[in-house]
PDB file of C-alpha atoms in Angstrom:
ATOM      1  CA  MET A 448      14.807  -7.008   7.733  1.00 70.00           C
ATOM      2  CA  VAL A 449      12.199  -5.172   5.481  1.00 89.00           C
ATOM      3  CA  ASP A 450       9.158  -3.220   6.544  1.00 96.00           C
ATOM      4  CA  ILE A 451       5.893  -2.243   5.236  1.00 98.00           C
ATOM      5  CA  LEU A 452       5.120   1.450   5.371  1.00 98.00           C
ATOM      6  CA  HIS A 453       1.863   3.398   5.050  1.00 98.00           C
ATOM      7  CA  ARG A 454       0.464   6.777   5.954  1.00 98.00           C
ATOM      8  CA  ILE A 455      -3.142   7.689   5.908  1.00 98.00           C
ATOM      9  CA  GLY A 456      -4.961  10.884   7.328  1.00 98.00           C
ATOM     10  CA  VAL A 457      -8.362  10.632   9.129  1.00 98.00           C
ATOM     11  CA  THR A 458     -10.785  13.489   9.749  1.00 97.00           C
ATOM     12  CA  SER A 459     -11.438  12.296  13.170  1.00 97.00           C
ATOM     13  CA  ALA A 460      -9.930  12.808  16.849  1.00 96.00           C
ATOM     14  CA  PRO A 461      -7.086  10.719  17.692  1.00 97.00           C
ATOM     15  CA  ASP A 462      -8.995   9.295  20.517  1.00 97.00           C
ATOM     16  CA  ALA A 463     -11.578   7.728  18.083  1.00 97.00           C
ATOM     17  CA  VAL A 464      -8.719   6.440  15.921  1.00 98.00           C
ATOM     18  CA  TYR A 465      -7.135   4.937  19.008  1.00 98.00           C
ATOM     19  CA  ALA A 466     -10.380   3.163  20.119  1.00 97.00           C
ATOM     20  CA  ALA A 467     -10.705   1.680  16.619  1.00 98.00           C
ATOM     21  CA  LEU A 468      -7.202   0.160  17.191  1.00 98.00           C
ATOM     22  CA  THR A 469      -7.605  -1.090  20.747  1.00 97.00           C
ATOM     23  CA  THR A 470     -11.301  -2.511  21.067  1.00 97.00           C
ATOM     24  CA  VAL A 471     -12.566  -5.618  19.734  1.00 98.00           C
ATOM     25  CA  ASP A 472     -15.569  -3.707  18.372  1.00 98.00           C
ATOM     26  CA  GLY A 473     -13.371  -1.237  16.582  1.00 98.00           C
ATOM     27  CA  LEU A 474     -11.044  -3.670  15.038  1.00 98.00           C
ATOM     28  CA  ALA A 475     -13.800  -5.878  13.989  1.00 98.00           C
ATOM     29  CA  SER A 476     -15.386  -3.052  12.079  1.00 98.00           C
ATOM     30  CA  TRP A 477     -12.338  -2.341   9.727  1.00 98.00           C
ATOM     31  CA  TRP A 478     -10.042  -5.396   9.825  1.00 98.00           C
ATOM     32  CA  THR A 479     -11.914  -8.562  10.057  1.00 98.00           C
ATOM     33  CA  GLU A 480     -15.479  -9.327  11.617  1.00 98.00           C
ATOM     34  CA  GLU A 481     -13.902 -12.370  13.397  1.00 97.00           C
ATOM     35  CA  THR A 482     -11.901 -10.613  15.977  1.00 97.00           C
ATOM     36  CA  ASP A 483     -11.794 -11.437  19.669  1.00 97.00           C
ATOM     37  CA  GLY A 484      -9.372 -11.083  22.647  1.00 97.00           C
ATOM     38  CA  ASP A 485      -7.944  -8.378  24.716  1.00 95.00           C
ATOM     39  CA  GLY A 486      -6.505  -5.064  23.233  1.00 94.00           C
ATOM     40  CA  ASP A 487      -4.681  -3.994  26.393  1.00 94.00           C
ATOM     41  CA  VAL A 488      -0.953  -4.192  27.039  1.00 97.00           C
ATOM     42  CA  GLY A 489      -0.072  -8.076  27.704  1.00 97.00           C
ATOM     43  CA  GLY A 490      -3.389  -9.139  26.144  1.00 97.00           C
ATOM     44  CA  VAL A 491      -3.681 -11.059  22.869  1.00 98.00           C
ATOM     45  CA  LEU A 492      -5.826 -10.280  20.066  1.00 98.00           C
ATOM     46  CA  ARG A 493      -7.045 -12.823  17.715  1.00 98.00           C
ATOM     47  CA  PHE A 494      -7.988 -11.998  14.068  1.00 98.00           C
ATOM     48  CA  ARG A 495      -9.438 -14.648  11.652  1.00 97.00           C
ATOM     49  CA  PHE A 496      -9.896 -14.707   7.931  1.00 93.00           C
ATOM     50  CA  GLY A 497     -11.786 -17.769   6.824  1.00 83.00           C
ATOM     51  CA  PRO A 498      -9.313 -20.636   7.493  1.00 76.00           C
ATOM     52  CA  GLY A 499      -6.507 -18.619   8.682  1.00 90.00           C
ATOM     53  CA  GLY A 500      -5.483 -15.700  10.805  1.00 95.00           C
ATOM     54  CA  PHE A 501      -3.174 -13.979  13.086  1.00 96.00           C
ATOM     55  CA  ASP A 502      -2.646 -13.723  16.985  1.00 97.00           C
ATOM     56  CA  MET A 503      -1.212 -10.389  18.243  1.00 98.00           C
ATOM     57  CA  LYS A 504       0.357  -9.790  21.505  1.00 98.00           C
ATOM     58  CA  VAL A 505      -0.292  -6.196  22.634  1.00 98.00           C
ATOM     59  CA  LEU A 506       3.113  -4.769  23.661  1.00 98.00           C
ATOM     60  CA  GLU A 507       2.274  -1.028  23.953  1.00 98.00           C
ATOM     61  CA  THR A 508      -0.734   1.203  23.977  1.00 97.00           C
ATOM     62  CA  GLU A 509      -0.374   5.098  24.574  1.00 97.00           C
ATOM     63  CA  PRO A 510      -3.901   6.628  24.296  1.00 96.00           C
ATOM     64  CA  ALA A 511      -4.195   8.729  21.352  1.00 95.00           C
ATOM     65  CA  GLU A 512      -0.430   8.185  20.425  1.00 97.00           C
ATOM     66  CA  ARG A 513       0.753   4.568  19.678  1.00 97.00           C
ATOM     67  CA  VAL A 514      -0.205   0.953  19.395  1.00 98.00           C
ATOM     68  CA  LEU A 515       2.376  -1.859  18.940  1.00 98.00           C
ATOM     69  CA  TRP A 516       1.635  -5.435  18.542  1.00 98.00           C
ATOM     70  CA  GLU A 517       3.892  -8.579  17.987  1.00 98.00           C
ATOM     71  CA  VAL A 518       2.680 -11.449  15.911  1.00 98.00           C
ATOM     72  CA  VAL A 519       2.805 -14.627  18.071  1.00 98.00           C
ATOM     73  CA  ASP A 520       0.762 -16.832  15.710  1.00 97.00           C
ATOM     74  CA  GLY A 521      -0.064 -17.012  12.069  1.00 96.00           C
ATOM     75  CA  PRO A 522       1.714 -17.486   8.816  1.00 94.00           C
ATOM     76  CA  GLU A 523       5.311 -18.442   9.302  1.00 95.00           C
ATOM     77  CA  GLU A 524       6.541 -15.290   7.579  1.00 95.00           C
ATOM     78  CA  TRP A 525       4.441 -13.125   9.975  1.00 96.00           C
ATOM     79  CA  ILE A 526       5.556 -14.657  13.387  1.00 97.00           C
ATOM     80  CA  GLY A 527       7.855 -12.420  15.293  1.00 97.00           C
ATOM     81  CA  THR A 528       7.142  -9.355  13.087  1.00 97.00           C
ATOM     82  CA  ARG A 529       5.858  -6.245  14.851  1.00 98.00           C
ATOM     83  CA  ILE A 530       2.827  -3.986  13.803  1.00 98.00           C
ATOM     84  CA  ARG A 531       3.113  -0.394  14.920  1.00 98.00           C
ATOM     85  CA  PHE A 532       0.483   2.517  14.460  1.00 98.00           C
ATOM     86  CA  ASP A 533       1.854   5.904  15.601  1.00 98.00           C
ATOM     87  CA  LEU A 534      -0.767   8.623  15.594  1.00 98.00           C
ATOM     88  CA  LYS A 535      -0.389  12.501  15.411  1.00 98.00           C
ATOM     89  CA  GLN A 536      -2.590  15.517  14.737  1.00 97.00           C
ATOM     90  CA  GLU A 537      -1.825  17.602  11.665  1.00 96.00           C
ATOM     91  CA  ASP A 538      -4.162  20.268  10.027  1.00 92.00           C
ATOM     92  CA  ASP A 539      -7.734  18.762  10.706  1.00 94.00           C
ATOM     93  CA  PHE A 540      -6.369  15.207  10.195  1.00 97.00           C
ATOM     94  CA  THR A 541      -5.282  12.449  12.643  1.00 98.00           C
ATOM     95  CA  ILE A 542      -2.423  10.963  10.815  1.00 98.00           C
ATOM     96  CA  VAL A 543      -1.621   7.236  11.231  1.00 98.00           C
ATOM     97  CA  LEU A 544       1.962   6.273  10.493  1.00 98.00           C
ATOM     98  CA  PHE A 545       1.727   2.406  10.059  1.00 98.00           C
ATOM     99  CA  ARG A 546       4.720   0.029  10.068  1.00 98.00           C
ATOM    100  CA  HIS A 547       4.743  -3.755   9.787  1.00 98.00           C
ATOM    101  CA  GLU A 548       8.285  -4.389  10.630  1.00 96.00           C
ATOM    102  CA  GLY A 549      10.750  -7.194  10.717  1.00 95.00           C
ATOM    103  CA  TRP A 550       9.944  -9.258   7.571  1.00 96.00           C
ATOM    104  CA  ARG A 551      12.839 -11.530   7.017  1.00 94.00           C
ATOM    105  CA  GLU A 552      12.809 -11.269   3.066  1.00 94.00           C
ATOM    106  CA  PRO A 553      10.805  -9.216   0.441  1.00 94.00           C
ATOM    107  CA  ALA A 554       8.882 -12.378  -0.668  1.00 95.00           C
ATOM    108  CA  GLU A 555       5.883 -12.209  -3.045  1.00 97.00           C
ATOM    109  CA  PHE A 556       3.651 -12.588   0.143  1.00 96.00           C
ATOM    110  CA  MET A 557       4.889  -9.448   1.628  1.00 97.00           C
ATOM    111  CA  HIS A 558       4.140  -7.505  -1.667  1.00 98.00           C
ATOM    112  CA  HIS A 559       0.583  -8.804  -1.345  1.00 98.00           C
ATOM    113  CA  CYS A 560       0.360  -8.001   2.390  1.00 97.00           C
ATOM    114  CA  SER A 561       1.761  -4.469   1.840  1.00 98.00           C
ATOM    115  CA  THR A 562      -1.163  -3.693  -0.741  1.00 98.00           C
ATOM    116  CA  LYS A 563      -3.655  -5.407   1.567  1.00 98.00           C
ATOM    117  CA  TRP A 564      -2.623  -3.200   4.544  1.00 98.00           C
ATOM    118  CA  ALA A 565      -3.312  -0.248   2.511  1.00 98.00           C
ATOM    119  CA  ILE A 566      -6.708  -1.424   1.666  1.00 98.00           C
ATOM    120  CA  PHE A 567      -7.636  -2.179   5.240  1.00 98.00           C
ATOM    121  CA  LEU A 568      -6.151   1.237   6.435  1.00 98.00           C
ATOM    122  CA  MET A 569      -8.478   2.783   3.934  1.00 98.00           C
ATOM    123  CA  SER A 570     -11.297   0.730   5.524  1.00 98.00           C
ATOM    124  CA  LEU A 571     -10.241   2.279   9.073  1.00 98.00           C
ATOM    125  CA  LYS A 572     -10.485   5.774   7.458  1.00 98.00           C
ATOM    126  CA  LYS A 573     -13.969   4.889   5.974  1.00 98.00           C
ATOM    127  CA  LEU A 574     -15.158   3.538   9.258  1.00 98.00           C
ATOM    128  CA  LEU A 575     -14.251   6.574  11.133  1.00 98.00           C
ATOM    129  CA  GLU A 576     -15.316   9.075   8.533  1.00 98.00           C
ATOM    130  CA  THR A 577     -18.555   7.524   7.596  1.00 98.00           C
ATOM    131  CA  GLY A 578     -19.475   5.057  10.387  1.00 97.00           C
ATOM    132  CA  LYS A 579     -18.827   1.913   8.210  1.00 98.00           C
ATOM    133  CA  GLY A 580     -15.838   0.167   7.235  1.00 98.00           C
ATOM    134  CA  ASP A 581     -15.120  -2.879   4.791  1.00 98.00           C
ATOM    135  CA  PRO A 582     -13.821  -5.620   7.219  1.00 98.00           C
ATOM    136  CA  ALA A 583     -13.270  -9.043   5.942  1.00 97.00           C
ATOM    137  CA  PRO A 584     -15.147 -10.917   4.664  1.00 96.00           C
ATOM    138  CA  HIS A 585     -16.370  -7.642   2.900  1.00 96.00           C
ATOM    139  CA  ASP A 586     -12.972  -6.300   2.057  1.00 96.00           C
ATOM    140  CA  VAL A 587     -11.980  -5.279  -1.279  1.00 95.00           C
ATOM    141  CA  ARG A 588     -10.430  -8.061  -3.422  1.00 95.00           C
ATOM    142  CA  ILE A 589      -7.107  -7.311  -4.919  1.00 96.00           C
ATOM    143  CA  SER A 590      -6.035 -10.559  -6.678  1.00 96.00           C
ATOM    144  CA  ASN A 591      -6.328 -14.273  -6.724  1.00 94.00           C
ATOM    145  CA  TRP A 592      -4.849 -14.375  -3.152  1.00 94.00           C
ATOM    146  CA  HIS A 593      -7.824 -12.255  -2.214  1.00 90.00           C
TER     147      HIS A 593
ATOM    148  CA  MET B 912      18.092   1.242   0.979  1.00 70.00           C
ATOM    149  CA  VAL B 913      14.382   0.454   1.373  1.00 89.00           C
ATOM    150  CA  ASP B 914      11.685  -0.447  -0.943  1.00 96.00           C
ATOM    151  CA  ILE B 915       7.988  -0.095  -1.522  1.00 98.00           C
ATOM    152  CA  LEU B 916       6.430  -3.296  -2.575  1.00 98.00           C
ATOM    153  CA  HIS B 917       2.917  -4.137  -3.879  1.00 98.00           C
ATOM    154  CA  ARG B 918       1.100  -7.027  -5.558  1.00 98.00           C
ATOM    155  CA  ILE B 919      -2.306  -6.892  -7.519  1.00 98.00           C
ATOM    156  CA  GLY B 920      -4.067  -9.293  -9.960  1.00 98.00           C
ATOM    157  CA  VAL B 921      -5.887  -8.041 -12.682  1.00 98.00           C
ATOM    158  CA  THR B 922      -8.446 -10.152 -14.836  1.00 97.00           C
ATOM    159  CA  SER B 923      -7.026  -8.900 -18.215  1.00 97.00           C
ATOM    160  CA  ALA B 924      -4.437 -10.370 -20.376  1.00 96.00           C
ATOM    161  CA  PRO B 925      -0.693  -9.449 -19.767  1.00 97.00           C
ATOM    162  CA  ASP B 926      -0.482  -7.497 -23.125  1.00 97.00           C
ATOM    163  CA  ALA B 927      -3.222  -5.335 -21.886  1.00 97.00           C
ATOM    164  CA  VAL B 928      -1.585  -4.551 -18.504  1.00 98.00           C
ATOM    165  CA  TYR B 929       1.806  -4.073 -20.440  1.00 98.00           C
ATOM    166  CA  ALA B 930      -0.023  -1.557 -22.860  1.00 97.00           C
ATOM    167  CA  ALA B 931      -1.386   0.464 -19.774  1.00 98.00           C
ATOM    168  CA  LEU B 932       2.219   0.724 -18.526  1.00 98.00           C
ATOM    169  CA  THR B 933       3.959   1.773 -21.665  1.00 97.00           C
ATOM    170  CA  THR B 934       1.716   4.071 -23.606  1.00 97.00           C
ATOM    171  CA  VAL B 935       0.713   7.547 -22.689  1.00 98.00           C
ATOM    172  CA  ASP B 936      -2.820   6.985 -23.188  1.00 98.00           C
ATOM    173  CA  GLY B 937      -2.671   3.967 -20.827  1.00 98.00           C
ATOM    174  CA  LEU B 938      -0.725   5.714 -18.079  1.00 98.00           C
ATOM    175  CA  ALA B 939      -2.806   8.823 -18.314  1.00 98.00           C
ATOM    176  CA  SER B 940      -5.736   6.469 -17.580  1.00 98.00           C
ATOM    177  CA  TRP B 941      -4.741   5.285 -14.157  1.00 98.00           C
ATOM    178  CA  TRP B 942      -1.890   7.347 -12.803  1.00 98.00           C
ATOM    179  CA  THR B 943      -2.203  11.049 -13.948  1.00 98.00           C
ATOM    180  CA  GLU B 944      -4.099  12.635 -16.683  1.00 98.00           C
ATOM    181  CA  GLU B 945      -1.146  14.939 -17.217  1.00 97.00           C
ATOM    182  CA  THR B 946       1.160  12.437 -18.862  1.00 98.00           C
ATOM    183  CA  ASP B 947       3.255  12.769 -21.959  1.00 97.00           C
ATOM    184  CA  GLY B 948       6.560  11.623 -23.377  1.00 97.00           C
ATOM    185  CA  ASP B 949       7.896   8.484 -24.698  1.00 95.00           C
ATOM    186  CA  GLY B 950       7.346   4.914 -22.980  1.00 94.00           C
ATOM    187  CA  ASP B 951       9.852   3.071 -25.101  1.00 94.00           C
ATOM    188  CA  VAL B 952      13.425   2.116 -23.791  1.00 97.00           C
ATOM    189  CA  GLY B 953      15.570   5.199 -23.752  1.00 97.00           C
ATOM    190  CA  GLY B 954      12.693   7.666 -23.681  1.00 97.00           C
ATOM    191  CA  VAL B 955      11.456   9.906 -20.810  1.00 98.00           C
ATOM    192  CA  LEU B 956       7.895   9.895 -19.460  1.00 98.00           C
ATOM    193  CA  ARG B 957       6.722  13.059 -17.641  1.00 98.00           C
ATOM    194  CA  PHE B 958       4.108  12.897 -15.129  1.00 98.00           C
ATOM    195  CA  ARG B 959       2.514  15.876 -13.420  1.00 97.00           C
ATOM    196  CA  PHE B 960       0.273  16.253 -10.414  1.00 93.00           C
ATOM    197  CA  GLY B 961      -0.834  20.047 -10.049  1.00 83.00           C
ATOM    198  CA  PRO B 962       2.394  21.851  -9.262  1.00 76.00           C
ATOM    199  CA  GLY B 963       4.948  18.874  -9.064  1.00 90.00           C
ATOM    200  CA  GLY B 964       5.479  15.716 -10.689  1.00 95.00           C
ATOM    201  CA  PHE B 965       8.042  13.027 -11.794  1.00 96.00           C
ATOM    202  CA  ASP B 966      10.153  12.459 -14.870  1.00 97.00           C
ATOM    203  CA  MET B 967      11.074   8.768 -15.638  1.00 98.00           C
ATOM    204  CA  LYS B 968      13.714   7.304 -18.066  1.00 98.00           C
ATOM    205  CA  VAL B 969      12.479   4.069 -19.372  1.00 98.00           C
ATOM    206  CA  LEU B 970      15.453   1.525 -18.682  1.00 98.00           C
ATOM    207  CA  GLU B 971      13.823  -1.684 -19.735  1.00 98.00           C
ATOM    208  CA  THR B 972      10.503  -2.962 -21.456  1.00 97.00           C
ATOM    209  CA  GLU B 973       9.777  -6.738 -22.154  1.00 97.00           C
ATOM    210  CA  PRO B 974       6.326  -6.895 -23.607  1.00 96.00           C
ATOM    211  CA  ALA B 975       3.942  -8.707 -21.199  1.00 95.00           C
ATOM    212  CA  GLU B 976       6.608  -9.224 -18.916  1.00 97.00           C
ATOM    213  CA  ARG B 977       8.455  -6.103 -17.433  1.00 97.00           C
ATOM    214  CA  VAL B 978       8.802  -2.386 -17.234  1.00 98.00           C
ATOM    215  CA  LEU B 979      11.589  -0.556 -15.440  1.00 98.00           C
ATOM    216  CA  TRP B 980      11.962   3.181 -14.790  1.00 98.00           C
ATOM    217  CA  GLU B 981      14.482   5.373 -13.171  1.00 98.00           C
ATOM    218  CA  VAL B 982      13.297   8.661 -11.727  1.00 98.00           C
ATOM    219  CA  VAL B 983      15.465  11.481 -13.324  1.00 98.00           C
ATOM    220  CA  ASP B 984      13.457  14.407 -12.096  1.00 97.00           C
ATOM    221  CA  GLY B 985      10.871  15.145  -9.290  1.00 96.00           C
ATOM    222  CA  PRO B 986      11.065  15.277  -5.439  1.00 94.00           C
ATOM    223  CA  GLU B 987      14.628  14.860  -4.158  1.00 95.00           C
ATOM    224  CA  GLU B 988      13.722  11.672  -2.243  1.00 95.00           C
ATOM    225  CA  TRP B 989      12.649  10.124  -5.600  1.00 96.00           C
ATOM    226  CA  ILE B 990      15.635  10.980  -7.763  1.00 97.00           C
ATOM    227  CA  GLY B 991      17.816   7.993  -8.654  1.00 97.00           C
ATOM    228  CA  THR B 992      15.021   5.483  -7.235  1.00 97.00           C
ATOM    229  CA  ARG B 993      13.606   2.837  -9.654  1.00 98.00           C
ATOM    230  CA  ILE B 994      10.154   1.739 -10.347  1.00 98.00           C
ATOM    231  CA  ARG B 995       9.626  -2.010 -11.534  1.00 98.00           C
ATOM    232  CA  PHE B 996       6.494  -3.717 -12.725  1.00 98.00           C
ATOM    233  CA  ASP B 997       7.072  -7.386 -13.129  1.00 98.00           C
ATOM    234  CA  LEU B 998       3.935  -9.199 -14.852  1.00 98.00           C
ATOM    235  CA  LYS B 999       3.137 -13.002 -14.955  1.00 98.00           C
ATOM    236  CA  GLN B1000      -0.002 -14.960 -15.421  1.00 97.00           C
ATOM    237  CA  GLU B1001      -1.511 -16.915 -12.555  1.00 96.00           C
ATOM    238  CA  ASP B1002      -4.971 -18.596 -12.364  1.00 92.00           C
ATOM    239  CA  ASP B1003      -7.186 -16.100 -14.417  1.00 94.00           C
ATOM    240  CA  PHE B1004      -5.152 -13.017 -13.383  1.00 97.00           C
ATOM    241  CA  THR B1005      -2.276 -11.047 -14.612  1.00 98.00           C
ATOM    242  CA  ILE B1006      -0.223 -10.581 -11.461  1.00 98.00           C
ATOM    243  CA  VAL B1007       1.652  -7.209 -11.206  1.00 98.00           C
ATOM    244  CA  LEU B1008       4.564  -7.369  -8.829  1.00 98.00           C
ATOM    245  CA  PHE B1009       5.541  -3.825  -8.115  1.00 98.00           C
ATOM    246  CA  ARG B1010       8.501  -2.384  -6.683  1.00 98.00           C
ATOM    247  CA  HIS B1011       9.699   1.324  -6.002  1.00 98.00           C
ATOM    248  CA  GLU B1012      13.331   0.502  -5.025  1.00 96.00           C
ATOM    249  CA  GLY B1013      16.336   2.466  -3.577  1.00 95.00           C
ATOM    250  CA  TRP B1014      14.818   4.917  -0.996  1.00 96.00           C
ATOM    251  CA  ARG B1015      17.540   6.372   0.926  1.00 94.00           C
ATOM    252  CA  GLU B1016      15.489   6.224   4.194  1.00 94.00           C
ATOM    253  CA  PRO B1017      12.016   5.291   5.380  1.00 94.00           C
ATOM    254  CA  ALA B1018      10.961   8.905   5.896  1.00 95.00           C
ATOM    255  CA  GLU B1019       7.175   9.867   6.427  1.00 97.00           C
ATOM    256  CA  PHE B1020       6.961  10.917   2.828  1.00 96.00           C
ATOM    257  CA  MET B1021       7.894   7.221   1.849  1.00 97.00           C
ATOM    258  CA  HIS B1022       5.021   5.984   3.996  1.00 98.00           C
ATOM    259  CA  HIS B1023       2.556   8.153   2.166  1.00 98.00           C
ATOM    260  CA  CYS B1024       3.981   7.165  -1.276  1.00 97.00           C
ATOM    261  CA  SER B1025       3.569   3.383  -0.372  1.00 98.00           C
ATOM    262  CA  THR B1026      -0.207   3.878   0.305  1.00 98.00           C
ATOM    263  CA  LYS B1027      -0.604   6.198  -2.652  1.00 98.00           C
ATOM    264  CA  TRP B1028       0.986   3.556  -4.969  1.00 98.00           C
ATOM    265  CA  ALA B1029      -1.493   0.997  -3.684  1.00 98.00           C
ATOM    266  CA  ILE B1030      -4.309   3.369  -4.584  1.00 98.00           C
ATOM    267  CA  PHE B1031      -3.029   3.892  -7.926  1.00 98.00           C
ATOM    268  CA  LEU B1032      -2.464   0.252  -8.572  1.00 98.00           C
ATOM    269  CA  MET B1033      -5.844  -0.249  -7.630  1.00 98.00           C
ATOM    270  CA  SER B1034      -7.008   2.443 -10.224  1.00 98.00           C
ATOM    271  CA  LEU B1035      -4.917   0.431 -12.887  1.00 98.00           C
ATOM    272  CA  LYS B1036      -6.741  -2.722 -11.964  1.00 98.00           C
ATOM    273  CA  LYS B1037     -10.093  -0.795 -12.221  1.00 98.00           C
ATOM    274  CA  LEU B1038      -9.131   0.673 -15.638  1.00 98.00           C
ATOM    275  CA  LEU B1039      -8.385  -2.627 -17.111  1.00 98.00           C
ATOM    276  CA  GLU B1040     -11.361  -4.518 -15.561  1.00 98.00           C
ATOM    277  CA  THR B1041     -14.054  -1.789 -16.024  1.00 98.00           C
ATOM    278  CA  GLY B1042     -12.668   0.681 -18.733  1.00 97.00           C
ATOM    279  CA  LYS B1043     -12.263   3.484 -16.237  1.00 98.00           C
ATOM    280  CA  GLY B1044      -9.568   4.255 -13.737  1.00 98.00           C
ATOM    281  CA  ASP B1045      -9.177   7.021 -11.288  1.00 98.00           C
ATOM    282  CA  PRO B1046      -6.133   8.916 -12.325  1.00 98.00           C
ATOM    283  CA  ALA B1047      -5.120  12.121 -10.700  1.00 97.00           C
ATOM    284  CA  PRO B1048      -6.884  14.618 -10.325  1.00 97.00           C
ATOM    285  CA  HIS B1049      -9.600  12.240  -9.695  1.00 96.00           C
ATOM    286  CA  ASP B1050      -7.743  10.044  -7.486  1.00 96.00           C
ATOM    287  CA  VAL B1051      -8.798   8.949  -4.006  1.00 95.00           C
ATOM    288  CA  ARG B1052      -7.597  11.112  -1.282  1.00 95.00           C
ATOM    289  CA  ILE B1053      -5.865   9.368   1.516  1.00 96.00           C
ATOM    290  CA  SER B1054      -4.777  12.385   3.818  1.00 96.00           C
ATOM    291  CA  ASN B1055      -3.854  16.056   4.142  1.00 94.00           C
ATOM    292  CA  TRP B1056      -0.999  15.318   1.755  1.00 94.00           C
ATOM    293  CA  HIS B1057      -3.530  14.155  -0.805  1.00 90.00           C
TER     294      HIS B1057
END
């Protein structure tokens, strides 16, 4: 089992970061504009990117501290993996520790997703610090796989 | 042992990407301006970022295909780890598969380095596609840790 790890710091309060991770409006403003569903525990969030996408079951939410999802539909490599955001305050930043856990193997697609997660986390940072993120379909292209 | 993985695609020939990974001028144009040393097999490359930095022994170079370094000096977490760039052509892109292998534990610093590698690989892409990268000290800031 292998994991994707990232860390960013955002100059906004933990509550603001938490809202961007748990509300449809927030998520649609940094990850993909085609987002719907329910970001509360037990709910399912649906994220679409053109033809494909991901459905996430919300397993845990702790205001200003933690969000945990399990992938229940999407690419075969993603199903059953978990996505975790842990928040804390440090200096004047809210630190986001990100993990996409439980990949079965370090395939080429996992390399792509790791870089793409970094790009989207920088979009989350930009949204919170400037009011405007770069969600799909306006996301930064990194390769032939988009 | 855990690894950092990334994948980017660059619209330049593999030879150009290889040159940016094996020459001091190339490396200084996307990773850190304070680069010196020898990028050939058996040489040591020295990368500095303000007070700290990394020394890499060049273990393998295969023109247009592969570069492999071992960290011989730097932060304790980095020493003994290996950094690998594998190149291949796909569609109109040179694909760079990147691995920073052999971390002893998934510490918070590893999360930071994973995101920062994505930022620097996007700087490599930008250098090759536009003629100008964002090497340190002009790199994109991601958090309180820079």
